PDB file of C-alpha atoms and ligand atoms in Angstrom:
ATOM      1  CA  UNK A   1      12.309   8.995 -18.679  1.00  0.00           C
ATOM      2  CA  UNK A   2       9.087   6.989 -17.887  1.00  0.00           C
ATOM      3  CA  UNK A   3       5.829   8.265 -16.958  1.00  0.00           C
ATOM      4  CA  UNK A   4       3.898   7.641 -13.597  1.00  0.00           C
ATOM      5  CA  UNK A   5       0.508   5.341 -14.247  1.00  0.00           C
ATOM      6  CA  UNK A   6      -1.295   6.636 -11.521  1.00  0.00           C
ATOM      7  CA  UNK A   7      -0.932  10.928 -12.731  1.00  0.00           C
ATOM      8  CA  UNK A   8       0.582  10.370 -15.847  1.00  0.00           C
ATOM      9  CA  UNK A   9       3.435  12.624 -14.937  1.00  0.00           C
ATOM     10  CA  UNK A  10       6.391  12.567 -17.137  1.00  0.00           C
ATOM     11  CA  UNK A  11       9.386  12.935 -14.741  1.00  0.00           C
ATOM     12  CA  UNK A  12      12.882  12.206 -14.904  1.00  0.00           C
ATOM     13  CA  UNK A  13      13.077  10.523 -11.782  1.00  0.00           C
ATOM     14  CA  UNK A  14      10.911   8.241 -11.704  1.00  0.00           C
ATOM     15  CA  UNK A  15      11.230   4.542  -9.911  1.00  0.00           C
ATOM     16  CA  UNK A  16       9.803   1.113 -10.534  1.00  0.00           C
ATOM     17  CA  UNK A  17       8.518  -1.011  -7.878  1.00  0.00           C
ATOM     18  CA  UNK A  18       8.036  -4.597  -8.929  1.00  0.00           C
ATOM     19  CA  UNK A  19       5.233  -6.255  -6.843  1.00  0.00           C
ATOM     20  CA  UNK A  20       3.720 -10.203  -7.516  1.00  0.00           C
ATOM     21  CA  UNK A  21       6.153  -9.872 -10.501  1.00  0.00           C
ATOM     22  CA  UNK A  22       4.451  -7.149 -12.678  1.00  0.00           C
ATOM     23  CA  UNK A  23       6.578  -3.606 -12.245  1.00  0.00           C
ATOM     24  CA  UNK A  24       4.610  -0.242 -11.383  1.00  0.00           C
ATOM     25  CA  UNK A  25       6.392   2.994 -12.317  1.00  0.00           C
ATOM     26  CA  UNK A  26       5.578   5.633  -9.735  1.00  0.00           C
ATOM     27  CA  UNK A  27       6.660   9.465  -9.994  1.00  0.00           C
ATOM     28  CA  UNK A  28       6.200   9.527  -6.399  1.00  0.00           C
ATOM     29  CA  UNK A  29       5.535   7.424  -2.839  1.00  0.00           C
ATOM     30  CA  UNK A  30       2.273   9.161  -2.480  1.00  0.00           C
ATOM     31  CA  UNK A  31       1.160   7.623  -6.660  1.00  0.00           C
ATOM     32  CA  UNK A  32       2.586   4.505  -5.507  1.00  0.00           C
ATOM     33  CA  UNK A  33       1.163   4.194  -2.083  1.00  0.00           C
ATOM     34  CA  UNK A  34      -2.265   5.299  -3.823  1.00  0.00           C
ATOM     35  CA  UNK A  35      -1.837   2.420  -6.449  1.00  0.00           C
ATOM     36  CA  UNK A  36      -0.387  -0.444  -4.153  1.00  0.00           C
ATOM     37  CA  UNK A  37      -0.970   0.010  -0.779  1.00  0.00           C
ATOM     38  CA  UNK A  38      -3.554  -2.548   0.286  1.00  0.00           C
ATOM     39  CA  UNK A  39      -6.683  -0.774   2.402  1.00  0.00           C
ATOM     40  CA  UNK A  40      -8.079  -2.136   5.940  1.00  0.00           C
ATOM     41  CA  UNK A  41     -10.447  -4.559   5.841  1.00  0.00           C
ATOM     42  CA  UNK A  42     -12.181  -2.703   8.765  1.00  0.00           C
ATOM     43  CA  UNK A  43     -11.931   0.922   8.613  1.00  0.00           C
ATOM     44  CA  UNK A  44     -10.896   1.341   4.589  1.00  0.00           C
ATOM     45  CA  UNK A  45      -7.601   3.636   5.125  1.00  0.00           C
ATOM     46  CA  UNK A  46      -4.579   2.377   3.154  1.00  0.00           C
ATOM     47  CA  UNK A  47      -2.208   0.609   4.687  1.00  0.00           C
ATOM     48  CA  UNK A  48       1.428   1.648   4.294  1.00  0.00           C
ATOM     49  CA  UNK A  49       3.159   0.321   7.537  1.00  0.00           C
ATOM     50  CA  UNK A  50       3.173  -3.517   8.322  1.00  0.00           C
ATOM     51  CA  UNK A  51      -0.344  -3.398   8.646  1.00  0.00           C
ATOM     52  CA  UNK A  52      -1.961  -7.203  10.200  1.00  0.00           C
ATOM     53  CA  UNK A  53      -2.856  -9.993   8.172  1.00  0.00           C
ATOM     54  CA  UNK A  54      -5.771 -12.162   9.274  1.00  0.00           C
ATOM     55  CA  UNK A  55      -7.866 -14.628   7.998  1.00  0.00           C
ATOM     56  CA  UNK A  56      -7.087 -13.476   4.002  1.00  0.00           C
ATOM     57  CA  UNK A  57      -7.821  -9.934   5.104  1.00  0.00           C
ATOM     58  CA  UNK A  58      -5.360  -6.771   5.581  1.00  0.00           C
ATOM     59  CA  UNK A  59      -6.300  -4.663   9.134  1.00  0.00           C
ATOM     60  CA  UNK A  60      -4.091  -1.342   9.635  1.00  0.00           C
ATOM     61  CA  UNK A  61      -3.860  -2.340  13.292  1.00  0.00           C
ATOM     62  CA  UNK A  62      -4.621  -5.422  15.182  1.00  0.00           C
ATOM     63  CA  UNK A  63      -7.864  -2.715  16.889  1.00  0.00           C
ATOM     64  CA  UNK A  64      -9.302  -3.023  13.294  1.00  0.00           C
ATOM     65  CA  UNK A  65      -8.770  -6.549  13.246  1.00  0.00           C
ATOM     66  CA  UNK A  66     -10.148  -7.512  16.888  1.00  0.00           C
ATOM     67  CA  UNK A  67     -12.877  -5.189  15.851  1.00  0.00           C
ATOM     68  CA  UNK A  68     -13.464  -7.786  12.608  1.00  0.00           C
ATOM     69  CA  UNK A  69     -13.731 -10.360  14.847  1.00  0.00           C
ATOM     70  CA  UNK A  70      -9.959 -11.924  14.684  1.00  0.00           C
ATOM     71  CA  UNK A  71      -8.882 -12.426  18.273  1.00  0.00           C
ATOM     72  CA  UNK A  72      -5.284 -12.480  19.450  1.00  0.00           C
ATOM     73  CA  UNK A  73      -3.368 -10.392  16.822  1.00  0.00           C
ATOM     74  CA  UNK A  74      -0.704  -7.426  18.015  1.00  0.00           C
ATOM     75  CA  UNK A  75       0.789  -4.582  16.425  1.00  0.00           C
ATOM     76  CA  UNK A  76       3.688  -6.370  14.560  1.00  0.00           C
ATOM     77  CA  UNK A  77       7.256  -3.837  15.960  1.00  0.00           C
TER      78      UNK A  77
HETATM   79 ZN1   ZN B 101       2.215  10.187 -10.088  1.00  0.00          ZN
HETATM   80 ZN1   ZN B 102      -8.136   0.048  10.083  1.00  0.00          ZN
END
């Protein structure tokens, strides 16, 4: 029985995801995504697929990241 630091919820199932060593316990994907899930550097959504990595900075899609400025990125399959 643990409870979820992003709603508080006390649930019985919740799960532990252990990220740069420190462990998060979520009650759900949606408290987790909220607390972990990087956001684009361009257009601020949160990034929960690969996402691109450019210069330091997390894009959603390599059109947020040519739009930054980074030239020659593609949508990692
Ligand atoms: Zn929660
Ligand atoms: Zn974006």
């Amino acid at each position: 029985m643990a409870q979820c630091e992003v709603c508080g919820n006390d649930y019985d199932k919740t799960f532990e995801v252990v990220m740069e060593g420190q462990s998060h316990v979520f009650d759900s994907f949606e408290c987790a995504i909220h607390a972990l899930a990087p956001t684009c550097a361009h257009c601020g959504c949160q990034v929960i697929g690969h996402g691109v990595e450019a210069d330091g900075a997390i894009y959603c899609c390599a059109h947020c990241a040519e739009e930054s400025g980074i030239a020659g990125v593609s949508d990692r399959v």
